[in-house]
XYZ file of C-alpha atoms in Angstrom:
282
model
C -83.449 -44.555 8.841
C -81.715 -45.600 12.062
C -81.997 -44.000 15.487
C -78.710 -42.321 16.426
C -77.078 -42.999 19.793
C -74.977 -40.423 21.643
C -73.009 -40.658 24.879
C -70.201 -38.815 26.632
C -66.572 -39.713 27.218
C -67.184 -40.884 30.789
C -68.505 -44.118 29.233
C -64.853 -45.098 28.641
C -65.798 -46.774 25.353
C -62.748 -47.276 23.129
C -62.904 -44.933 20.136
C -62.717 -47.841 17.701
C -65.676 -49.588 19.340
C -67.772 -46.416 19.390
C -67.040 -45.790 15.718
C -67.817 -49.400 14.812
C -71.222 -49.161 16.528
C -71.993 -45.708 15.128
C -72.013 -44.051 18.560
C -71.264 -40.330 18.864
C -69.169 -39.447 21.925
C -69.229 -35.955 23.435
C -65.991 -35.121 25.271
C -66.017 -34.052 28.901
C -63.338 -31.654 30.105
C -60.182 -31.847 32.208
C -58.627 -28.610 33.451
C -54.902 -28.759 34.163
C -53.168 -25.568 35.294
C -56.082 -23.538 33.954
C -55.953 -25.103 30.484
C -59.081 -26.869 29.248
C -58.547 -30.261 27.599
C -61.284 -32.300 25.899
C -61.223 -35.938 26.931
C -60.640 -38.240 23.989
C -59.765 -35.322 21.708
C -56.849 -33.415 23.217
C -53.639 -34.727 24.735
C -54.020 -34.387 28.496
C -50.987 -34.014 30.806
C -50.825 -36.725 33.464
C -49.827 -34.269 36.170
C -50.157 -30.595 36.990
C -46.843 -28.798 36.566
C -47.834 -26.302 39.273
C -48.967 -28.942 41.755
C -52.518 -27.597 41.715
C -55.346 -30.165 41.703
C -56.609 -31.344 38.332
C -60.296 -30.475 37.970
C -63.028 -31.583 35.602
C -66.103 -30.141 33.927
C -69.086 -31.565 32.099
C -70.051 -30.967 28.500
C -71.729 -27.624 27.847
C -75.244 -27.180 26.423
C -73.695 -25.710 23.282
C -71.427 -28.700 22.716
C -74.283 -31.123 23.250
C -76.647 -29.154 21.011
C -74.149 -29.342 18.167
C -73.674 -33.100 18.522
C -77.396 -33.809 18.922
C -78.273 -31.766 15.844
C -75.662 -33.577 13.750
C -76.842 -36.957 15.049
C -80.464 -36.138 14.260
C -79.496 -35.185 10.725
C -77.538 -38.415 10.384
C -80.573 -40.391 11.534
C -82.663 -38.727 8.812
C -85.317 -37.859 11.327
C -85.481 -41.235 13.085
C -84.381 -39.577 16.316
C -81.584 -39.522 18.875
C -81.173 -41.325 22.186
C -78.482 -39.730 24.350
C -77.213 -41.643 27.401
C -75.058 -39.720 29.851
C -73.155 -39.938 33.114
C -75.301 -39.886 36.255
C -76.713 -36.510 37.160
C -75.458 -37.236 40.684
C -71.877 -37.239 39.408
C -71.806 -34.509 36.757
C -73.548 -31.404 35.446
C -73.639 -33.005 32.001
C -77.170 -34.392 32.350
C -78.689 -30.967 33.048
C -76.775 -29.521 30.091
C -78.094 -32.421 27.999
C -81.680 -31.583 28.965
C -81.169 -27.996 27.858
C -79.641 -29.115 24.566
C -82.437 -31.616 23.891
C -85.065 -28.956 24.512
C -83.333 -26.756 21.968
C -82.968 -29.406 19.258
C -86.473 -30.786 19.679
C -88.577 -33.758 20.838
C -86.783 -36.213 18.566
C -83.911 -36.156 21.072
C -84.447 -38.301 24.193
C -82.009 -38.051 27.103
C -81.313 -40.902 29.523
C -79.693 -40.490 32.935
C -77.674 -43.711 33.163
C -77.275 -43.340 36.917
C -73.698 -44.500 36.416
C -70.378 -43.901 34.658
C -67.612 -45.906 33.022
C -68.878 -49.143 31.529
C -71.899 -48.890 33.834
C -72.881 -46.290 31.262
C -71.025 -47.950 28.387
C -72.921 -51.243 28.548
C -76.249 -49.386 28.358
C -74.950 -47.375 25.396
C -73.953 -50.569 23.579
C -77.399 -52.049 24.264
C -79.062 -48.948 22.802
C -76.793 -49.003 19.755
C -77.590 -52.682 19.194
C -81.310 -52.012 19.371
C -81.001 -49.090 16.960
C -78.918 -51.128 14.520
C -81.642 -53.788 14.599
C -84.150 -51.264 13.267
C -85.984 -50.391 16.484
C -87.884 -47.107 16.522
C -87.177 -44.155 18.817
C -89.559 -45.197 21.597
C -88.183 -48.740 21.666
C -84.545 -47.648 21.746
C -85.273 -45.069 24.428
C -87.205 -47.368 26.753
C -84.638 -50.124 26.232
C -81.860 -47.693 27.145
C -83.669 -46.672 30.327
C -84.120 -50.334 31.279
C -80.496 -51.205 30.462
C -79.309 -48.354 32.654
C -80.825 -50.061 35.704
C -79.220 -53.467 35.210
C -75.496 -52.837 35.671
C -73.763 -53.074 39.038
C -70.631 -51.001 39.616
C -67.987 -51.391 42.323
C -64.676 -49.651 42.874
C -61.668 -49.737 45.185
C -59.549 -46.606 45.603
C -56.215 -46.292 47.342
C -57.280 -43.045 48.995
C -60.518 -41.074 49.216
C -58.761 -37.710 48.881
C -59.516 -37.310 45.179
C -63.195 -38.155 45.591
C -63.586 -35.895 48.605
C -61.882 -32.982 46.854
C -64.181 -33.382 43.859
C -67.288 -33.713 46.023
C -68.056 -37.205 44.715
C -68.396 -38.785 48.151
C -69.568 -37.471 51.512
C -66.962 -35.626 53.569
C -67.632 -37.673 56.702
C -67.076 -40.968 54.902
C -63.924 -39.603 53.304
C -62.502 -38.451 56.616
C -63.277 -41.769 58.242
C -61.592 -43.711 55.483
C -58.396 -41.673 55.435
C -58.119 -41.229 59.197
C -58.122 -44.976 59.776
C -55.879 -45.665 56.774
C -58.610 -47.894 55.379
C -58.923 -49.120 51.803
C -62.565 -48.460 50.929
C -64.810 -50.491 48.652
C -67.371 -48.220 47.008
C -70.386 -48.837 44.800
C -72.789 -46.818 42.705
C -76.199 -46.559 44.358
C -78.999 -44.195 43.414
C -76.741 -42.534 40.887
C -74.110 -41.616 43.485
C -70.870 -43.160 44.675
C -71.223 -44.409 48.242
C -69.137 -46.306 50.740
C -69.919 -50.042 50.750
C -67.264 -51.495 53.016
C -63.961 -50.607 54.677
C -60.916 -52.872 54.646
C -57.416 -52.435 56.052
C -55.270 -53.539 53.112
C -55.341 -53.302 49.339
C -55.395 -57.093 48.961
C -58.437 -57.415 51.206
C -60.160 -54.581 49.359
C -59.618 -56.267 46.001
C -60.912 -59.570 47.368
C -64.037 -57.803 48.633
C -64.377 -56.117 45.236
C -64.347 -59.498 43.513
C -66.779 -60.947 46.067
C -69.214 -58.114 45.389
C -68.964 -58.612 41.629
C -69.501 -62.364 41.940
C -72.635 -61.797 44.025
C -73.890 -59.197 41.532
C -73.353 -61.603 38.625
C -75.906 -63.985 40.105
C -78.392 -61.113 40.380
C -78.099 -59.486 36.962
C -77.192 -62.452 34.764
C -79.720 -63.543 32.169
C -80.005 -66.373 29.640
C -76.999 -64.922 27.837
C -74.831 -64.841 30.958
C -73.033 -61.736 32.186
C -70.676 -59.195 30.670
C -67.823 -57.906 32.816
C -65.592 -54.856 32.592
C -62.605 -54.069 34.788
C -61.432 -50.456 34.981
C -58.157 -49.210 36.376
C -56.232 -46.005 36.915
C -52.543 -46.482 36.128
C -52.431 -50.029 37.528
C -52.933 -52.505 34.642
C -51.353 -55.429 36.501
C -53.795 -55.042 39.382
C -56.695 -54.900 36.905
C -55.474 -58.007 35.077
C -55.288 -59.868 38.385
C -58.860 -58.880 39.228
C -60.029 -59.952 35.770
C -58.398 -63.354 36.260
C -60.086 -63.756 39.646
C -63.466 -62.900 38.133
C -62.958 -65.321 35.252
C -62.240 -68.145 37.681
C -65.314 -67.491 39.823
C -68.058 -66.420 37.426
C -69.237 -69.169 35.055
C -70.871 -68.298 31.783
C -69.546 -64.779 31.334
C -69.863 -63.592 27.744
C -67.010 -61.104 27.882
C -64.485 -59.676 30.285
C -62.521 -56.649 29.140
C -60.063 -54.357 30.862
C -60.457 -50.627 30.232
C -58.411 -47.759 31.683
C -60.418 -45.088 33.451
C -60.564 -42.010 31.281
C -58.906 -38.809 32.408
C -62.134 -37.353 33.832
C -63.016 -40.317 36.032
C -59.334 -40.862 36.793
C -59.044 -37.362 38.223
C -61.638 -38.324 40.845
C -60.664 -41.890 41.717
C -56.903 -41.395 41.721
C -53.975 -43.700 40.866
C -54.345 -47.312 41.937
C -58.128 -47.396 41.615
C -59.779 -50.529 40.222
C -63.441 -50.835 39.291
C -65.678 -53.697 38.168
C -68.917 -53.417 36.204
C -71.292 -56.375 35.918
C -74.111 -56.354 33.344
C -76.388 -58.808 31.561
C -74.500 -60.578 28.793
C -76.629 -59.673 25.806
C -75.260 -56.545 24.133
């Protein structure tokens, strides 16, 4: 009997990697021109034909209940640890609590306080612990601990998408756009907050790399650090950032480039680049 691990599509884990590690992924939702699309399941249009903003929605309690129940059955009673996007960024965590209460105490829910590979690295740590035969309490407490170790930074071309979706304070958004600044943001306390303002994209990316390099010295352990670079429709920019990180951070165990999924992409907008730094052992 092995504890089952569940996450949501905001983790940006490639489907092949999730399947290989036995991780169940619950899709979040993207609404384009009033049509609901499930991230990672349905084909999602890149743009709205009507020009209306693309919006997003979390997983519902019913969807999560179904996945948790199936995962619990698959675990043969060993239990389920479900790690989800920060409650400060999505309604999914509250829906997850409702679903866990319905399925029973063998389902433990973890607020990752993050998204993207900030969540994904913690999910991989939990899956590794479960695969090693750890019991429910051990996997759960390890997942909670792993959720506190990642550091996440992001540069966006404009704050409009984040402001429209309510993912960053209106005052900060207005300041950034009014001065034509390129903001560097980071995840703090489960929310996305302004870290620094720069005047050009090149300076913003340099500050992004500087922040990641500093974080690597804080979170690295005996196994080094693991790095992930996210991007929204700008793979060349992400590859350049990955190369800069590789040249400045010794002893990294992995550095992978992942596109932002459609849900996160709807909020960060085209041109966004993010970096996640986590302890190397996964």
